[in-house]
Short mmCIF file of C-alpha atoms in Angstrom, two decimals:
data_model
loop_
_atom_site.label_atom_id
_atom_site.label_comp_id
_atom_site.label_asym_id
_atom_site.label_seq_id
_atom_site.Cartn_x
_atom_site.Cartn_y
_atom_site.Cartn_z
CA UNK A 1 147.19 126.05 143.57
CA UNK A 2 145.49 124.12 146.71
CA UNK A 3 142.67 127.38 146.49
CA UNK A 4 142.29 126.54 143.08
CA UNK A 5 141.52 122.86 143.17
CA UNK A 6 139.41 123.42 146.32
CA UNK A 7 137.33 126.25 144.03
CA UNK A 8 137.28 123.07 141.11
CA UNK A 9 136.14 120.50 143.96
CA UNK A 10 133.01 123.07 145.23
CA UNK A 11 132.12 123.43 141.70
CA UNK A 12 132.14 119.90 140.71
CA UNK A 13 129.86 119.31 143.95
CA UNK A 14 127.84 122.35 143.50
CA UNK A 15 126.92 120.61 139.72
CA UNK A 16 126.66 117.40 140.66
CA UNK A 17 124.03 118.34 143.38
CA UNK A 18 122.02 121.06 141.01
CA UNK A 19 122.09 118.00 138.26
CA UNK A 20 120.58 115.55 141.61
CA UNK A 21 118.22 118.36 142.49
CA UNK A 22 117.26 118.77 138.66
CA UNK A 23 116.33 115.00 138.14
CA UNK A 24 114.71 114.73 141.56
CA UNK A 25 112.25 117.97 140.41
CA UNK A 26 112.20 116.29 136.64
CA UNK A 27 111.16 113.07 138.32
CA UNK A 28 108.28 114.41 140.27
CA UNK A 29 107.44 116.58 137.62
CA UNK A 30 106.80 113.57 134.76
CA UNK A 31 105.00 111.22 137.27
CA UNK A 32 102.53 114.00 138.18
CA UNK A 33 101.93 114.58 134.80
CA UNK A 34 101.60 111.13 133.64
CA UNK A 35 98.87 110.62 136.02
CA UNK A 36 97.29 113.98 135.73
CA UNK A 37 97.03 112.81 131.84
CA UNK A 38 95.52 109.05 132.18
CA UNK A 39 93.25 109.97 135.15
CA UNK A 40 92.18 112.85 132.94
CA UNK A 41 92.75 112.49 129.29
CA UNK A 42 89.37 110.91 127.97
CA UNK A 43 89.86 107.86 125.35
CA UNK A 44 87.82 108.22 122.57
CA UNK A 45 87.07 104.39 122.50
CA UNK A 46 87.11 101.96 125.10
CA UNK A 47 89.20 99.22 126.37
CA UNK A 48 89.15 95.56 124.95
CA UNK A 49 90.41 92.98 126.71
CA UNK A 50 92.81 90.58 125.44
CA UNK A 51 93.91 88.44 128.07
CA UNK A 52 94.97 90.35 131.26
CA UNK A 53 95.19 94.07 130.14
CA UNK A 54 93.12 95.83 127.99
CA UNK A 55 93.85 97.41 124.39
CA UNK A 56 92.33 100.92 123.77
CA UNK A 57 89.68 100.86 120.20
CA UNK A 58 88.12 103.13 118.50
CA UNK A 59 85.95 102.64 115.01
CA UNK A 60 83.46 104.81 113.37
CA UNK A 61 81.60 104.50 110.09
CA UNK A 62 80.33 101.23 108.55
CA UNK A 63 80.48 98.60 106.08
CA UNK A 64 82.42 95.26 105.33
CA UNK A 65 85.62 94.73 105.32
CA UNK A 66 86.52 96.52 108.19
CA UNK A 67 89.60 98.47 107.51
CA UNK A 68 92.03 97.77 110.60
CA UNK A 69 95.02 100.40 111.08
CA UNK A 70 98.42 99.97 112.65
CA UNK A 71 100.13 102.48 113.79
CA UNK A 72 104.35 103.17 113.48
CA UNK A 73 106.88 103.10 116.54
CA UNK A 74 105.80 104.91 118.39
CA UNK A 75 102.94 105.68 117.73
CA UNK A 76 99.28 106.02 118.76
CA UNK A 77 95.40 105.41 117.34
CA UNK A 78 95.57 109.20 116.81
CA UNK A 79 98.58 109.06 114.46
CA UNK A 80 95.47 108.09 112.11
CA UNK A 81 93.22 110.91 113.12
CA UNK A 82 93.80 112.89 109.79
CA UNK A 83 92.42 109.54 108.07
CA UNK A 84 89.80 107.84 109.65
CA UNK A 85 86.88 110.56 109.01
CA UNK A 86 87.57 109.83 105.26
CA UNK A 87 87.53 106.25 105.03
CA UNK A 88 84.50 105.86 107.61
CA UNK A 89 82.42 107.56 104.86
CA UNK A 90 82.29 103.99 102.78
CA UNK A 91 83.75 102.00 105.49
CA UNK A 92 84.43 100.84 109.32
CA UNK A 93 87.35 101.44 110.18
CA UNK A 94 88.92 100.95 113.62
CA UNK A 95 92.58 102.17 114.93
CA UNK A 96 94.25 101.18 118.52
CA UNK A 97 96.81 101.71 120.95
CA UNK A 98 98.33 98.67 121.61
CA UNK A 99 99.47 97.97 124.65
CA UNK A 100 101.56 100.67 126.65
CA UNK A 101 100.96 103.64 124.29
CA UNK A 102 98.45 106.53 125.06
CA UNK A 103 94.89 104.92 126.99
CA UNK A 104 96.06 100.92 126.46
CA UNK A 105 97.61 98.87 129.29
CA UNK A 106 100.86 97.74 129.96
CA UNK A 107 102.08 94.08 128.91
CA UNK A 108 104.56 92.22 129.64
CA UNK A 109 107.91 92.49 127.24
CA UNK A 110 109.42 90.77 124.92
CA UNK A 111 107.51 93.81 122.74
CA UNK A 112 107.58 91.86 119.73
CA UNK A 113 105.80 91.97 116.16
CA UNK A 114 104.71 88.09 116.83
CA UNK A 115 103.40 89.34 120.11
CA UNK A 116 101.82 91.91 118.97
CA UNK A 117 99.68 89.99 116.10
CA UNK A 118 98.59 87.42 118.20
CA UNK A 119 96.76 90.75 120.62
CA UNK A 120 95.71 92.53 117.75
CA UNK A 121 93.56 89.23 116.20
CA UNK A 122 92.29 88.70 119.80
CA UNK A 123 91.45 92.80 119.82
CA UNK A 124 89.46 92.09 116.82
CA UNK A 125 87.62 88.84 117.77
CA UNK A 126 86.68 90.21 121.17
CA UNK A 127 85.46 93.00 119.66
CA UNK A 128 83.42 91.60 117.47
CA UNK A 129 84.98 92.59 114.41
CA UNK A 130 84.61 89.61 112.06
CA UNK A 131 87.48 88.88 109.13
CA UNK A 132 88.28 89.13 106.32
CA UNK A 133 89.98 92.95 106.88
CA UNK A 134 92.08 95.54 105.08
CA UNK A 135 94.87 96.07 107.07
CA UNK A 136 96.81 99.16 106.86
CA UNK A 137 100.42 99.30 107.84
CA UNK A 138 102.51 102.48 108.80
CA UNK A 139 106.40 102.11 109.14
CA UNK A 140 106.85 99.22 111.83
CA UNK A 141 103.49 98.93 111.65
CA UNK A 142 103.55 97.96 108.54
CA UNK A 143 105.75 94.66 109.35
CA UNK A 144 102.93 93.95 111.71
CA UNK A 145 100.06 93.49 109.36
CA UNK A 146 102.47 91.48 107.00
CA UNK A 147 103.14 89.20 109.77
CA UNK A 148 99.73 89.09 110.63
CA UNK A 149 98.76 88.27 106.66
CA UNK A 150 101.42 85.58 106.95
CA UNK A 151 99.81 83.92 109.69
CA UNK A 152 96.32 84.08 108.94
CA UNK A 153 96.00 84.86 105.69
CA UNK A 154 92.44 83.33 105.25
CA UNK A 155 91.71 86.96 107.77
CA UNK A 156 92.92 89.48 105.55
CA UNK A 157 90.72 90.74 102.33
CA UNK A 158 93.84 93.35 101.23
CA UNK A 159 96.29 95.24 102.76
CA UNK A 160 97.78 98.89 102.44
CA UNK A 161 101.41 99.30 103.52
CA UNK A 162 102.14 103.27 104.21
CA UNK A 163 106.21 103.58 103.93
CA UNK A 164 106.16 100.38 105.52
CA UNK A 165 109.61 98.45 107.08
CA UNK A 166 110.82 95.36 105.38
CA UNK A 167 111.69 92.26 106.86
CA UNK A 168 115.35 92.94 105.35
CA UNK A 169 116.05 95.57 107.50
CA UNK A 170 117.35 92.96 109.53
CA UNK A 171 120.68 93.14 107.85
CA UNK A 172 121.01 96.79 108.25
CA UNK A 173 122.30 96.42 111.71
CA UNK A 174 123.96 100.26 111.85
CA UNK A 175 120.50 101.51 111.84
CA UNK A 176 119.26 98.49 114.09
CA UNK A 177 121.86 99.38 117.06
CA UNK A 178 121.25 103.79 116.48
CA UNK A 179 117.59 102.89 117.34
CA UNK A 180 118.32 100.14 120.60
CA UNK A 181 120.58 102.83 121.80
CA UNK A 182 117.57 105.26 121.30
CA UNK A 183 115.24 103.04 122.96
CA UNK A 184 117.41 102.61 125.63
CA UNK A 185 118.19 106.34 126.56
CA UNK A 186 114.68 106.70 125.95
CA UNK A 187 113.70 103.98 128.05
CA UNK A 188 115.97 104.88 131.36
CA UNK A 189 115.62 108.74 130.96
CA UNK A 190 111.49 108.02 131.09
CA UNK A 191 110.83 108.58 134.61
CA UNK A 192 113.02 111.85 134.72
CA UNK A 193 111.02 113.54 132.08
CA UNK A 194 113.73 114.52 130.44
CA UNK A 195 112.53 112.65 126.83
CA UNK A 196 109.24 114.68 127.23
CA UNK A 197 111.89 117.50 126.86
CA UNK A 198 114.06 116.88 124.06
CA UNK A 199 112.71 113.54 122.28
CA UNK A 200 110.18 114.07 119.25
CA UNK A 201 107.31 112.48 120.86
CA UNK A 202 104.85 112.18 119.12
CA UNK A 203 106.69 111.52 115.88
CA UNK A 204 105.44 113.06 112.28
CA UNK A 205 104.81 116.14 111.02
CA UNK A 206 103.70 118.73 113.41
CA UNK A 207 102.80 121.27 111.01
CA UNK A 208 100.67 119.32 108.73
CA UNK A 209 98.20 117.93 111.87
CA UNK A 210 94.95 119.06 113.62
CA UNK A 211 96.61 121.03 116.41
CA UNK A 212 94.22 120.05 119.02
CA UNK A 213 95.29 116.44 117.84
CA UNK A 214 98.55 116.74 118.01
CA UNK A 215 98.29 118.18 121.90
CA UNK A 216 96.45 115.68 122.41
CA UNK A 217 99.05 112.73 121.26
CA UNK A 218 101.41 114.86 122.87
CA UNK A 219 100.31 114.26 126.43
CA UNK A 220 99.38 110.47 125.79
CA UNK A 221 102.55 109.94 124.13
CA UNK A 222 104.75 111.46 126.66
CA UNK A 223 103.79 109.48 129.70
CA UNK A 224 106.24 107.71 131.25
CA UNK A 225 104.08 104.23 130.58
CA UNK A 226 104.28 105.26 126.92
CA UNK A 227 107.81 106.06 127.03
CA UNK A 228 109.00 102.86 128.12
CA UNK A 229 107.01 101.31 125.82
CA UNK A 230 108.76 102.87 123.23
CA UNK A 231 112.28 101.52 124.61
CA UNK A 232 110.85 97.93 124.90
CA UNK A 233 109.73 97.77 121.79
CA UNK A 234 112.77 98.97 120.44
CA UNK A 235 114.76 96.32 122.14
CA UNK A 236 112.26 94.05 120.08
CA UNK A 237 112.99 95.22 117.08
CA UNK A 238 115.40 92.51 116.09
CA UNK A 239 113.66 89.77 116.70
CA UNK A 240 110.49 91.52 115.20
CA UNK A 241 112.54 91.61 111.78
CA UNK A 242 113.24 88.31 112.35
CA UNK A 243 109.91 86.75 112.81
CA UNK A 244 108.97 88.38 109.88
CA UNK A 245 111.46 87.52 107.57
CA UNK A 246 111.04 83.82 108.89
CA UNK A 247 107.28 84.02 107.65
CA UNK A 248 107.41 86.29 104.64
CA UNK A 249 103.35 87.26 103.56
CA UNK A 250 102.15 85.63 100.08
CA UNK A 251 98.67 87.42 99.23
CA UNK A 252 98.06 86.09 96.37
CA UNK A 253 95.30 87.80 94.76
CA UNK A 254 94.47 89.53 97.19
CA UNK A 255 94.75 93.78 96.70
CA UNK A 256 97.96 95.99 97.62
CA UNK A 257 98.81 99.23 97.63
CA UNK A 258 102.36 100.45 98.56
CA UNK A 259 103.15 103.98 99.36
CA UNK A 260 106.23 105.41 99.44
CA UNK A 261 107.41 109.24 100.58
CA UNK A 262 108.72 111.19 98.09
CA UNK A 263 110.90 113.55 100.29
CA UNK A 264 113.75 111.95 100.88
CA UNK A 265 115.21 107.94 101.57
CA UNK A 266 118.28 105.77 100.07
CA UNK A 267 117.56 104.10 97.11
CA UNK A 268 117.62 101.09 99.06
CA UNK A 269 114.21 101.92 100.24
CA UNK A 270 112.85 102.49 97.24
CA UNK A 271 114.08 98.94 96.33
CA UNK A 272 112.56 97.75 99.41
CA UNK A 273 109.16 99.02 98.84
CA UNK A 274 109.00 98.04 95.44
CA UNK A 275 109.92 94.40 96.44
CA UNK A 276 106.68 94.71 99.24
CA UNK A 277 103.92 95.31 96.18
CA UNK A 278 105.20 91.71 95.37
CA UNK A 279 103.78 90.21 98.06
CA UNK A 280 100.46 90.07 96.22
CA UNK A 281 99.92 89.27 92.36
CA UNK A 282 97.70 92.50 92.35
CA UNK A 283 99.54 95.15 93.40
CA UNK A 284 99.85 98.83 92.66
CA UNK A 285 103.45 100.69 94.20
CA UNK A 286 102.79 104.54 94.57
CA UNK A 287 105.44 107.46 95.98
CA UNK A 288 103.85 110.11 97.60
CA UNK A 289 105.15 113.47 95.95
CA UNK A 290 105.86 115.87 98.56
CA UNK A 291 105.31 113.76 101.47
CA UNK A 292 107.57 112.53 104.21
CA UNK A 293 107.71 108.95 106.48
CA UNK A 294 104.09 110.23 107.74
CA UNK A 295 102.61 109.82 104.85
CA UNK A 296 99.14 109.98 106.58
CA UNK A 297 100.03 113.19 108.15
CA UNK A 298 100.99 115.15 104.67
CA UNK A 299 98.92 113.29 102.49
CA UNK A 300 96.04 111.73 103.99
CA UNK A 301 93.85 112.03 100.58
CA UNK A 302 96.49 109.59 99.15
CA UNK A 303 95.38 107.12 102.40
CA UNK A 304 92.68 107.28 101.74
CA UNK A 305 92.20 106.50 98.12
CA UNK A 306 94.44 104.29 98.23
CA UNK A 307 92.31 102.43 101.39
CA UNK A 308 89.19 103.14 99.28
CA UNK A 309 90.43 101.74 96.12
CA UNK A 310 91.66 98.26 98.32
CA UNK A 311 88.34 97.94 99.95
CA UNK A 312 85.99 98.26 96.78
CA UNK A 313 88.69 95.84 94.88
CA UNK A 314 87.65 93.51 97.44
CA UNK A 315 83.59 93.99 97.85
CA UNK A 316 83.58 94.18 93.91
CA UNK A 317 85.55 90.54 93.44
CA UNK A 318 83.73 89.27 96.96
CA UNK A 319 82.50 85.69 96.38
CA UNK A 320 78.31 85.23 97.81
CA UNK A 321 78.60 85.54 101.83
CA UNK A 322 82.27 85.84 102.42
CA UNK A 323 81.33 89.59 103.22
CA UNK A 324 78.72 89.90 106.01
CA UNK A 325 76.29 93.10 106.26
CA UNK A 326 76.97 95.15 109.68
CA UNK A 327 74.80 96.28 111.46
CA UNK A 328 77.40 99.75 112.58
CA UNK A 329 75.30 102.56 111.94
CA UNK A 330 76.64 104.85 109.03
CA UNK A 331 78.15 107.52 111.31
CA UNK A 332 79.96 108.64 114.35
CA UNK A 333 82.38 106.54 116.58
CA UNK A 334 82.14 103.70 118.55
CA UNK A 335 84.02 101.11 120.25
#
């Protein structure tokens, strides 16, 4: 009996010390890689800055209003990369990382949507991007530009929401607390690399992408500095919901275009999204047959129309001079 629990005692220490030795490795492992990737990973735009760290930009194509995209959690500029080439054809249209994900810097927390609109309207006026804009919302990214809209609403020309969150969500606190305790293993497992293991980082639909796109997003996405972005804005979620409920959008007249996937949700979202296309008094609500939470990813001709059918709303029903003529030329990207 004593040679038995001795046997138990070596093998409890023998796995306790491979699990030690496993991290340690892990460890070293994910912060070699993380700065192999943003020594070496070129951004395809350039840094802004808004106040103490820089956000990373990238536009291409020209033509008033600028259509500005915003990215899910988490997400990157590149989650638009099946998009962008289509819209720049009648269009500028800019996407960025904002700050902690893929070639942006690091601020500081609390990672929240209010937070978060008051960078992305500095981005824009430091980067010379001049209002009115179509903003384009994916997922959380989608309470962004409706926060945004509800705080400057004089900026925004018309908005696409892509199986955007509601402000309601709020109330659904099961699914609130599944994704704080995500963010949270996410966020203290980071340095060990273990999330670049098992976590689906980037998010989407792998088979639908531009593979060398996708590898790309991969290694930006999995760095520990994008990781534990991730878990802090998770842990903002809450209050994101609740800044945006506190300061619901109203765009009048202004264009809207809801999609919706068509795979699979509660009926409650369905609900929800039809309640967002009455934010504005012009307002179209489309599902996406066929597509899933990426919408973008497994539909992008949908995004696009539906982007192209906002933006010529707006230059068609434009009063004299409240669009300016860019100078951008017609192709190719720039910051």
């Amino acid at each position: 009996m004593a040679s038995m629990k001795r046997l138990l005692t070596r093998i409890g220490l023998w796995l306790a010390a491979t699990l030690v030795l496993t991290l340690a490795v892990g460890t070293v492992v994910q912060w070699a890689l993380s700065q192999h990737t943003l020594s070496n990973a070129v951004a395809p735009g350039r840094l802004i800055d808004v106040g103490g760290h820089g956000l990373h930009l990238v536009c291409e194509g020209a033509g008033n209003p600028a259509v500005i995209l915003e990215a899910g959690l988490p997400g990157s500029s590149l989650t638009w990369a099946s998009v962008t080439g289509g819209i720049a054809e009648f269009a500028r249209v800019c996407a960025y990382d904002r700050a902690g994900y893929a070639w942006s810097e690091t601020a500081v927390p609390p990672r929240t949507a209010g937070n978060i609109v008051g960078e992305l309207r500095l981005l824009l006026r430091n980067a010379a991007i001049d209002p009115p804009y179509v903003l384009v919302g994916h997922s959380f990214g989608g309470l962004i530009v409706q926060l945004y809209a509800a705080r400057f609403v004089d900026e925004v020309a018309g908005m696409v929401l892509v199986d955007s969150s509601h402000p309601d969500r709020l109330s659904q606190t099961k699914s609130l607390e599944t994704a704080n305790a995500f963010g949270r293993t996410v966020g203290f497992l980071a340095p060990t690399g273990v999330p670049r293991l098992l976590f689906p980082v980037p998010a989407g639909s792998p088979e639908s992408r531009n593979e060398s796109v996708l590898v790309a997003e991969n290694r930006v996405m999995k760095t520990t500095r994008s990781l534990r972005t991730v878990a802090t804005e998770v842990a903002g979620l809450r209050e994101s919901f609740r800044e945006a409920a506190a300061e619901p959008a109203d765009l009048g007249r202004r264009p809207l275009i809801v999609l919706t996937e068509g795979r699979r949700r509660a009926e409650s979202w369905y609900e929800m999204q039809e309640e967002l296309a009455g934010l504005s008094e012009t307002s179209d609500w489309q599902i996406a047959e066929n597509a899933g939470h990426y919408v973008q990813h497994d539909r992008p001709e949908l995004v696009v129309e539906a982007i192209r059918r906002v933006v010529e709303q707006v230059r068609s029903e434009a009063r004299p001079g409240i669009l300016r003529e860019t100078s951008e030329p017609t192709a190719g990207k720039t910051g």
